[in-house]
XYZ file of C-alpha atoms in Angstrom:
564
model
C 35.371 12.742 121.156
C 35.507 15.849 123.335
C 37.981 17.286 121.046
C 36.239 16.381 117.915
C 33.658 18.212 118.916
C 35.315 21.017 120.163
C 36.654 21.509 116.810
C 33.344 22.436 115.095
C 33.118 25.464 116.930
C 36.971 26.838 115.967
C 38.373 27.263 113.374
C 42.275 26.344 112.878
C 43.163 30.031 113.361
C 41.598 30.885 116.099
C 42.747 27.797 117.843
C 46.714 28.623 117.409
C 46.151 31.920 118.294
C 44.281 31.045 121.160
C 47.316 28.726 122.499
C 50.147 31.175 121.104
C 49.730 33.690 124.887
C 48.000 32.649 128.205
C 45.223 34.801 128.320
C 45.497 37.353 131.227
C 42.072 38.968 131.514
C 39.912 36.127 130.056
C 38.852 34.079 133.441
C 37.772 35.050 136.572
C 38.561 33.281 139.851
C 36.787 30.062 140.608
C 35.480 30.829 144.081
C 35.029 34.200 145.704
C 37.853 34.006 148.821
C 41.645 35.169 148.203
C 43.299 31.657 146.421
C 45.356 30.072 149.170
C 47.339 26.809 147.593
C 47.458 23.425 149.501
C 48.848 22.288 146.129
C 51.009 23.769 143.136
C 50.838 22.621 139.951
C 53.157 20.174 138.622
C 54.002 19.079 142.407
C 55.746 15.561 142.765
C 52.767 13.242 143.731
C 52.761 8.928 143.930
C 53.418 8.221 140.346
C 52.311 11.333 138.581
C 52.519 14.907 138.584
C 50.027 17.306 139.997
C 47.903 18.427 137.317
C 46.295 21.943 138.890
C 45.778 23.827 141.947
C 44.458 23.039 145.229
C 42.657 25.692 146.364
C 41.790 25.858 150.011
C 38.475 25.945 150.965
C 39.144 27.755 154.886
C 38.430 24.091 156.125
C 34.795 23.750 155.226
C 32.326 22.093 152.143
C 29.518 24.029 150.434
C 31.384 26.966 149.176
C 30.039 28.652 145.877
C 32.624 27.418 142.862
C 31.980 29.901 139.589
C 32.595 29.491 136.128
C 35.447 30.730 135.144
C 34.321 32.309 131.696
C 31.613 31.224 129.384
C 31.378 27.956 128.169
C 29.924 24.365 128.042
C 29.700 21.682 130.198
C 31.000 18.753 128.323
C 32.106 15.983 130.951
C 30.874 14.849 134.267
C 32.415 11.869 136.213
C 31.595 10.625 139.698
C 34.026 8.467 141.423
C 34.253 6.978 144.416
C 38.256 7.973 144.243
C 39.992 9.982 142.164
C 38.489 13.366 141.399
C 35.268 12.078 143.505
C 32.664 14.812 142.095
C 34.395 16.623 138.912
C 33.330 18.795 136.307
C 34.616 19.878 133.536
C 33.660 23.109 131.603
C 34.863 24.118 127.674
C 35.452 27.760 126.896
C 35.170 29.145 123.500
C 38.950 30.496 123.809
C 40.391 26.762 123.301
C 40.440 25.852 126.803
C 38.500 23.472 129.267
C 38.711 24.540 132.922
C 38.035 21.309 135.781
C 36.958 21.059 139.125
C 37.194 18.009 141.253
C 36.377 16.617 144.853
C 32.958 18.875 144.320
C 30.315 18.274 147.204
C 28.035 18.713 145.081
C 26.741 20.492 141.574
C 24.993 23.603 140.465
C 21.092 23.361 140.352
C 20.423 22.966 136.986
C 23.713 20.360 136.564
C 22.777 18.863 139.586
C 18.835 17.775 138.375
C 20.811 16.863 134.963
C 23.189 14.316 136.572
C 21.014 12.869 139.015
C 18.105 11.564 136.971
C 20.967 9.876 135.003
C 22.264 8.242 138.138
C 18.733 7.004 138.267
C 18.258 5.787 135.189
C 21.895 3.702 135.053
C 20.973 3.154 139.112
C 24.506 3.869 139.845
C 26.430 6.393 141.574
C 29.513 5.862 139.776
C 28.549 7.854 136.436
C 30.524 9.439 133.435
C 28.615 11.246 130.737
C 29.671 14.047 128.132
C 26.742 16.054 127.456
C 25.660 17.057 123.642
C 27.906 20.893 123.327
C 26.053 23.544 124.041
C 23.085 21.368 126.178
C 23.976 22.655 129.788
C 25.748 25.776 128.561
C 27.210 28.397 131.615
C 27.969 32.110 132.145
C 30.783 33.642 133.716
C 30.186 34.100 137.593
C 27.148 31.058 137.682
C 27.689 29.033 140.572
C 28.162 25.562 139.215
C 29.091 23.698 141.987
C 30.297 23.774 146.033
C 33.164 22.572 147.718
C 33.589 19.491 148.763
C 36.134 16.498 149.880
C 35.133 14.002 147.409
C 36.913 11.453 145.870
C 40.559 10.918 146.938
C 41.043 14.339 148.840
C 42.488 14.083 152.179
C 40.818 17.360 153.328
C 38.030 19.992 152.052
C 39.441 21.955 149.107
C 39.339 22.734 145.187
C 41.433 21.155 142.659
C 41.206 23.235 139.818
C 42.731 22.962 136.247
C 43.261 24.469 133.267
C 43.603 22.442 130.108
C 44.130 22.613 126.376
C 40.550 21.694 125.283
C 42.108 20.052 122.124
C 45.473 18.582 123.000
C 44.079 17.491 126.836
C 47.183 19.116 128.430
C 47.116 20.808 131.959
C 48.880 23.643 132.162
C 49.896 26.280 135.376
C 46.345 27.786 136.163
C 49.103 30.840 137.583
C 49.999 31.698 133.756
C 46.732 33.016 133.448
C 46.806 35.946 135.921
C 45.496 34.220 138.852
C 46.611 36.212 142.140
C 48.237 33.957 144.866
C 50.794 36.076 147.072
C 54.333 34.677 147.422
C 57.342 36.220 149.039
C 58.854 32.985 149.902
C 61.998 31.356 148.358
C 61.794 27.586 148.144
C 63.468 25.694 150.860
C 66.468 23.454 150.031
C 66.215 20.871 152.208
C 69.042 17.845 150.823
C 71.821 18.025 148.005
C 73.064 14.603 146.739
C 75.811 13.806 144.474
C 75.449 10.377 141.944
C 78.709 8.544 140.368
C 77.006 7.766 137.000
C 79.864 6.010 135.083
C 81.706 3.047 135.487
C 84.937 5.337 136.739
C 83.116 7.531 138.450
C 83.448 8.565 142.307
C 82.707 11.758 144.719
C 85.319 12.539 147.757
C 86.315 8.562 147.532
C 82.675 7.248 147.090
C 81.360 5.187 143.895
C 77.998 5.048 145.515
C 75.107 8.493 145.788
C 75.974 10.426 148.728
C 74.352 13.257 150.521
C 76.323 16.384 150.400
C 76.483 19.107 153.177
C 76.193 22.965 152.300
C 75.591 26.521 154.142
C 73.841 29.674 154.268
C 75.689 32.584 153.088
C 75.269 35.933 154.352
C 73.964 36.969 151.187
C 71.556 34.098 151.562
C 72.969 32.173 148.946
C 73.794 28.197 149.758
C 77.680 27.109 149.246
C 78.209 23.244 149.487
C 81.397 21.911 150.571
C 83.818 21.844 147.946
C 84.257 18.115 146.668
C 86.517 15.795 144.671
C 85.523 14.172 141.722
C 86.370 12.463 138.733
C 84.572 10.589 135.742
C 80.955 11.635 135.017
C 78.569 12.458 137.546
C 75.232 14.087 138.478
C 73.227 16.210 141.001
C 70.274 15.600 142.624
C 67.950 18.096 145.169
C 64.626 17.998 147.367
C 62.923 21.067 148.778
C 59.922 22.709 148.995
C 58.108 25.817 148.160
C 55.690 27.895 150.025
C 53.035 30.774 149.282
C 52.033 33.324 151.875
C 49.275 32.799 154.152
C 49.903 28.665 153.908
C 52.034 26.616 155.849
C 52.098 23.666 152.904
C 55.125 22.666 151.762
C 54.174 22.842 148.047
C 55.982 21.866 144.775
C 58.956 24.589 143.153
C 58.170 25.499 139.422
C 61.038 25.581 138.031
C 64.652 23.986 138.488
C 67.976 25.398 136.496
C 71.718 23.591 137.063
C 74.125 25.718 135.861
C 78.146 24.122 135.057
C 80.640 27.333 134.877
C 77.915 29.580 133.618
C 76.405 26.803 130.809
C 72.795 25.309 131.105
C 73.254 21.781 132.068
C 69.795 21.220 132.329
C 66.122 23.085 133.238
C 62.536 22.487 133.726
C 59.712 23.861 134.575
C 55.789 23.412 135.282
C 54.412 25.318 132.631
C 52.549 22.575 131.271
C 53.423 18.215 130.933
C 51.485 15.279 129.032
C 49.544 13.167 131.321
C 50.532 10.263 128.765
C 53.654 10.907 130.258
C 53.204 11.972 133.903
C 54.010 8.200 135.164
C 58.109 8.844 133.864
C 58.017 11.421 137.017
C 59.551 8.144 138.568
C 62.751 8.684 136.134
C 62.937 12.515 137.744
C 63.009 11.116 140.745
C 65.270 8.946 143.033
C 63.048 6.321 144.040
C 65.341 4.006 146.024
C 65.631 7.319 148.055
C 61.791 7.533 147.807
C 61.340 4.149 148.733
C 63.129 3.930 151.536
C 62.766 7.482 153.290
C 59.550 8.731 151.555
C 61.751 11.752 150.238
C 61.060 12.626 146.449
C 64.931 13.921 145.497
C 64.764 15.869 141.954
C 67.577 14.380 139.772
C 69.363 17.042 137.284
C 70.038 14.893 134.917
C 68.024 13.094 132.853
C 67.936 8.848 132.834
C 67.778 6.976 129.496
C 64.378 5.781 130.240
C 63.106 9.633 130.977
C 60.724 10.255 128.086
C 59.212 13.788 129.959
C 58.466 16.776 127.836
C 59.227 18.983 130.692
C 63.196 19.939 129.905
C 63.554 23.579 128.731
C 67.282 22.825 127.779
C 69.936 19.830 128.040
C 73.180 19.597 127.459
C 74.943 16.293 128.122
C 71.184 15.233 129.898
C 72.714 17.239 132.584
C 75.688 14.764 133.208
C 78.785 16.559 133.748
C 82.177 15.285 132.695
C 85.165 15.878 135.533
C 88.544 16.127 133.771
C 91.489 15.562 136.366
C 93.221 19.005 137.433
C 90.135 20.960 136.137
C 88.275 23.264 138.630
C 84.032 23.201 138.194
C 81.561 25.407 139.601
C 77.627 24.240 139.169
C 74.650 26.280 140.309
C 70.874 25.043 141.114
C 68.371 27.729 140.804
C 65.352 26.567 142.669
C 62.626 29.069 141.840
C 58.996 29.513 142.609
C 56.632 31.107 140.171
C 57.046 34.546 141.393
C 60.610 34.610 140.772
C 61.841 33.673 144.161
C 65.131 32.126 143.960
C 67.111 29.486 146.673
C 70.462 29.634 144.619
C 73.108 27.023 145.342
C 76.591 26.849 144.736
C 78.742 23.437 144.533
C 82.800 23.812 143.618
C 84.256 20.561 141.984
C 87.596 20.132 142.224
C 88.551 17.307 139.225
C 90.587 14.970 141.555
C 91.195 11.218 141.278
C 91.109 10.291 145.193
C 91.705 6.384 146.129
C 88.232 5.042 146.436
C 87.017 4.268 150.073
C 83.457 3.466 149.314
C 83.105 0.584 146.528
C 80.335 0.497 144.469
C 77.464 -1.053 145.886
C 75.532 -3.669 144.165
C 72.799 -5.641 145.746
C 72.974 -8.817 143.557
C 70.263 -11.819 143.770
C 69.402 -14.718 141.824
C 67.272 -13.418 139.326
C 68.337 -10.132 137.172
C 65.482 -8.061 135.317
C 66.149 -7.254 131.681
C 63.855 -4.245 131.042
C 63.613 -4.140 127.405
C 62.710 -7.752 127.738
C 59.744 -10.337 129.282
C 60.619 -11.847 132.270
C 59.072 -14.937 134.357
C 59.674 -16.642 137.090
C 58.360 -19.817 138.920
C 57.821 -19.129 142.417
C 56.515 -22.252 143.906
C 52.756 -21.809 144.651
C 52.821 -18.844 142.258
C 54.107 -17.643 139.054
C 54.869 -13.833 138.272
C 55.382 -12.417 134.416
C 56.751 -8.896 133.676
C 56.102 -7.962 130.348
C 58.931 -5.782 128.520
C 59.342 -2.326 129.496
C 57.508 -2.629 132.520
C 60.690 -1.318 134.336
C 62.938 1.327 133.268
C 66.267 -0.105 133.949
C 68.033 -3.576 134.316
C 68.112 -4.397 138.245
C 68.799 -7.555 140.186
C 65.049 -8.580 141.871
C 64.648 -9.854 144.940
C 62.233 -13.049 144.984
C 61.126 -15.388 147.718
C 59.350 -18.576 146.944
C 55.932 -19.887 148.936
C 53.048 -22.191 149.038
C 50.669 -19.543 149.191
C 52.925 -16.442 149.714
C 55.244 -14.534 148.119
C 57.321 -11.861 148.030
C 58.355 -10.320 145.129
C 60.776 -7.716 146.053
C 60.155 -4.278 147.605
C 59.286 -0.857 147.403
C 62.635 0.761 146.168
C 61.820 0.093 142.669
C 59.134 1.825 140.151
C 57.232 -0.470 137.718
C 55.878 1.686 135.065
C 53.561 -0.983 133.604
C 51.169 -3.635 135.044
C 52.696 -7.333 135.732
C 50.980 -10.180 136.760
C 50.614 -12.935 139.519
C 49.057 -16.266 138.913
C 48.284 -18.479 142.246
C 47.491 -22.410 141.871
C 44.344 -22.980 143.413
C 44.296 -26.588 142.264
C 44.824 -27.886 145.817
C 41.545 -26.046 146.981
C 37.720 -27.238 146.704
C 35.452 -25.169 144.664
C 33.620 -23.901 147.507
C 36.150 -22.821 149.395
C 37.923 -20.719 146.446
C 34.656 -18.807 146.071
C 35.907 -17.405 149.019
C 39.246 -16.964 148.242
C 41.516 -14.193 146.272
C 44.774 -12.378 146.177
C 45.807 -10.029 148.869
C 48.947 -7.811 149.345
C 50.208 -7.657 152.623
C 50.694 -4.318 153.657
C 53.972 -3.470 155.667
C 53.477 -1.470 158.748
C 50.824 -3.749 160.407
C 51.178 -7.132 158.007
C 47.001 -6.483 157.360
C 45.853 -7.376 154.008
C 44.398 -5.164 151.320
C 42.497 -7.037 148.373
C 44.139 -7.206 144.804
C 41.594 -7.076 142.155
C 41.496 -11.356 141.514
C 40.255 -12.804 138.488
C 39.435 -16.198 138.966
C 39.981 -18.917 135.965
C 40.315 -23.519 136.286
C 42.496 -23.727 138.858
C 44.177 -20.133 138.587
C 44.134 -17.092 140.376
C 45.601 -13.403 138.436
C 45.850 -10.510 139.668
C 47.623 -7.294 137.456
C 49.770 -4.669 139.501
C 52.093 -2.254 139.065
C 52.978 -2.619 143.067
C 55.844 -4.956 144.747
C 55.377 -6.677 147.669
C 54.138 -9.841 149.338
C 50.918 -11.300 148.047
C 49.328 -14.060 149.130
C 45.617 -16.135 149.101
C 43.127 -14.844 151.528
C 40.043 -16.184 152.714
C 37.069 -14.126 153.538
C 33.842 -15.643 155.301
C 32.347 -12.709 157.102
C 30.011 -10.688 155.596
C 29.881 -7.103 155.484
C 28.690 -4.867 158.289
C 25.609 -2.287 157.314
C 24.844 0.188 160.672
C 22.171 3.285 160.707
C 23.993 5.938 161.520
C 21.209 8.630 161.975
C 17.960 6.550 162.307
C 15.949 3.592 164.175
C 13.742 1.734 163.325
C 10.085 2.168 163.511
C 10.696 6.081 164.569
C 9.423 8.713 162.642
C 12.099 11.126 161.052
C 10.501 13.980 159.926
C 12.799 16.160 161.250
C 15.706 14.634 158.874
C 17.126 15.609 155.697
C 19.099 12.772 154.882
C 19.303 9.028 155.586
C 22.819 7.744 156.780
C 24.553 4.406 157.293
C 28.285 3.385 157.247
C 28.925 0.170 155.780
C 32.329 -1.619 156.217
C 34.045 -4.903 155.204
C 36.584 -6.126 157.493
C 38.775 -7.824 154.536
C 38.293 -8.507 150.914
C 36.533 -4.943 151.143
C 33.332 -3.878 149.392
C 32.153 -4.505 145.833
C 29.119 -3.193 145.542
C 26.137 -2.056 147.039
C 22.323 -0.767 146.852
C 19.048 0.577 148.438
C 15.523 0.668 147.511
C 12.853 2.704 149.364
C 9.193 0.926 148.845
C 10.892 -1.186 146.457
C 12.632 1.862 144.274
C 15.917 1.677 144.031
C 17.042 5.280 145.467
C 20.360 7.089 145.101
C 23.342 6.601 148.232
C 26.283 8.479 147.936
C 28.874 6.687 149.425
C 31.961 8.056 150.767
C 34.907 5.421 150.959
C 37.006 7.481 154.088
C 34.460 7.492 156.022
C 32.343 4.671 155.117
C 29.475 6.095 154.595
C 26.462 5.826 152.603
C 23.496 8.905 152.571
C 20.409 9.057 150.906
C 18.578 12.742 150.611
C 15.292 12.620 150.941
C 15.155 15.955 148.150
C 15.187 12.877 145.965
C 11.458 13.004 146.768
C 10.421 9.378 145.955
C 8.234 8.641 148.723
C 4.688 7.847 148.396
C 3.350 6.832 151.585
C 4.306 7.446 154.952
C 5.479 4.571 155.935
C 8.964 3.854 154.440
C 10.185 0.303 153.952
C 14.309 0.423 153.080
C 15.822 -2.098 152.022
C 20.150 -1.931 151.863
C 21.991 -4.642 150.365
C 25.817 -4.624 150.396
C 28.500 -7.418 148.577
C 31.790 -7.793 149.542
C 34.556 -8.694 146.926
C 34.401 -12.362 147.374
C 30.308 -12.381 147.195
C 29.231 -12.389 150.997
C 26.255 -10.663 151.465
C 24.494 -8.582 153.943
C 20.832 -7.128 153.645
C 19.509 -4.697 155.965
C 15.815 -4.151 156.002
C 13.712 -1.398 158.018
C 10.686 0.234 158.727
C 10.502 4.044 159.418
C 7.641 6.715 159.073
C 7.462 9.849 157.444
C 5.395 12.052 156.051
């Protein structure tokens, strides 16, 4: 709808002209403090790609955060994840600039999304204003900085976006300032047999490859032997000046005797297709050691728009008694360069290391449906959900299962059905799915729907899952208030609220009997109420807080306080 709209106010011309350059001189900064980056764009994040900046905020909430240029305000979402607080702003030069984990809004969009919180009495919201009805000028402040939403610290995350097409692209094309003397760290180099005759120094299976710094600063890897057709993989790191992150590199080049094998870059990427970044990666590696290694060449399941050039998908064919020399150009947007330098000698070695092959019961055909029974529980993988044929790991249960483990990237949603026939109705009202979490065998609720005698739950996660039971109801506790005390000295009402295991659903608060606005915070369980709202009408103040767990249990605070 967005870019429906949108389109009214261009015509075709000025829209391709508008994409044809990156505009240079066009936007200003969003916030008033040299940009230091916590985050690059295009960085390799859990399932997806980073799509903007984060912009550090020097550790604190409430900065100013300007509009970039002129333009419109024509989304606004509040989430308890995700983005948490974000805005998003068109510009008349075919572009939409965001801003996410916001504290909180500019006055005037501030007024304009809060009476709509309290007409829907929710504040979970999404709403695209009419074009042109909360219009903004370059420099207004439009919002502060916050750590909303699924930030794990105070900062901006800041995009820039095709206003038609929806694409992100590098907020740095557009002249944005971020100093960078740094080349990118190489940190691992790994070498992948790919076909059937394939090996590396005697090795059918991936193995990690050693290398040094040259004087000229250069990296040389040990020369190896190979045969058959193999591939290159790398991790590293980049970082900008006055930052200690260890941010994404921008662009990656593999080089076989002076011919492009392969490049990409972060200039810009589809979210529709952000998801395949588990095709870039290794994720058995990922899986097991929590290290994202970049693979240089490109899977058959890889459908990502981000390849410059390809030749052979960056496979590269060893011929016996031939001599190969491949480069990696790791390079940062400034044109820093980590260069790396691997001679292949073609050489048929006897093998030492066979090809390893976990095999199980049960193999996964990707490009079709797969079931299975598992005892208490049955499991269905639509087709495609994976991007390769593997051998899955299964374990049978009454009312647990495991269904194999993290070394393996679904790409779609498959379900889990439980049999709740054996259970009474009253005790499945209690009941749902939970997935056991690893490190401390605690249980984290998995969204249940609940139909006869069957429980489903849709994930894209492996693991073990089993039927929970939760009793307890939740926990509400003032944080900054008693009861029966005056608090005319406060700002704010606070409480935390906290469920100890199928987690909380939802909850409210009325003041006198109107329901009033409480922004919760998930990290730190938290709910506020500002008394700016200005709802009261008599001194004495009556609240009322009810909270519901997943499962239904209920707990209702109710107190008195005064003020005037």
């Amino acid at each position: 709808m967005q870019a429906r709209i949108f389109l009214l106010f261009l015509t075709v011309t000025q829209l391709i002209n508008a994409q044809k350059e990156y505009p240079q001189d066009f936007f200003r900064s969003p916030m008033d403090i040299p940009i230091v980056l916590a985050g690059t764009f295009g960085e390799l994040r859990s399932n997806h790609f980073h799509a903007g900046l984060d912009i550090k905020t020097q550790l604190r909430q409430g900065l100013p955060i300007y509009g970039i240029a002129d333009g419109t305000v024509t989304r606004i979402k509040i989430s308890h994840w995700g983005y948490g607080k974000a805005l998003y702003v068109a510009h008349p030069n075919g572009y939409t600039s965001v801003y996410a984990h916001l504290k909180k809004f500019g006055p005037e969009i501030e007024a304009y999304i809060k009476k709509l919180q309290y007409q829907k009495k929710s504040y979970e919201i999404e709403v695209f204003p009419e074009y042109g009805e909360l219009k903004i000028k370059k420099g207004d402040v439009i919002a502060y900085s916050g750590n909303t939403g699924g930030s794990s610290g105070p900062h901006l995350h800041f995009e820039i976006r095709s206003s038609v097409t929806e694409k992100p692209t590098n907020p740095l094309l557009y002249g944005y300032e971020v100093r960078d003397a740094t080349n990118p760290t190489l940190l691992g180099l790994f070498g992948y047999p790919l076909s059937n005759d394939a090996q590396i120094n005697g090795s059918e299976n991936k193995l990690q490859l050693n290398f040094s710094k040259q004087a000229d600063g250069t990296f040389l890897a040990d020369e190896i032997k190979a045969s058959g057709t193999i591939g290159f993989g790398v991790n590293g790191f980049d970082r900008q000046d006055m930052a200690a992150n260890k941010n994404g590199i921008y662009s990656v080049v593999q080089k076989v005797n002076g011919k492009t094998y392969s490049a990409y870059d972060f200039e810009t990427f589809s979210f529709a297709e952000s998801r395949y970044i588990n095709t870039l990666i290794d994720y058995e590696h990922f899986g097991k050691y929590r290290q994202r290694v970049q693979k240089l060449y490109k899977e058959p399941a890889n459908k990502l728009g981000i390849y410059s050039k390809l030749y052979q998908d960056g496979k590269i064919n060893i011929q016996d008694g031939l001599d190969y020399t491949v480069e990696i150009l790791l390079e940062d947007f400034e044109h820093n360069q980590t260069k790396l330098v691997i001679p292949i000698k073609g050489s048929k070695v006897p093998i030492k290391s066979k090809k390893n092959i976990s095999k199980t019961d049960h193999l996964i055909l990707a490009n079709k449906p797969n079931s299975f029974d598992l005892g208490g529980a049955k499991v269905y993988f639509p087709e495609n959900v994976f991007y390769d044929n593997f051998y899955i790991d299964l374990e049978k249960g009454a009312d647990t299962v495991k269904i194999h483990d993290n070394t393996v990237a679904a790409h779609r949603n498959f379900t889990i059905t439980f049999d709740v026939a054996k259970y009474n109705l009253e005790d499945r009202k209690k009941m749902f799915i939970a997935r056991l979490r690893e490190n401390d065998n605690m249980s984290s609720y998995s969204k249940t729907y609940k139909r006869g005698n069957t429980f489903t739950t849709r994930t894209k996660t492996f693991g073990t899952y089993t039927l929970a039971k939760d009793t307890t109801p939740p926990v509400i506790t003032p944080k900054n208030f008693k009861a029966e005390k005056w608090l005319n000295n406060y700002n704010y009402l606070s409480l935390t609220i906290a469920d100890d295991l199928s987690g909380i659903n939802t909850y409210s608060a009325t003041l006198n009997g109107e329901w009033i606005l409480m922004e919760y915070e998930p990290k730190t369980r938290t709910i506020t109420y500002n008394f700016d709202d200005k709802i009261l009408t008599s001194t004495k103040c009556d609240l009322k807080v009810t909270v519901i767990d997943n499962v239904g249990n209920t707990t209702i605070l109710e107190q008195t306080f005064y003020r005037k």
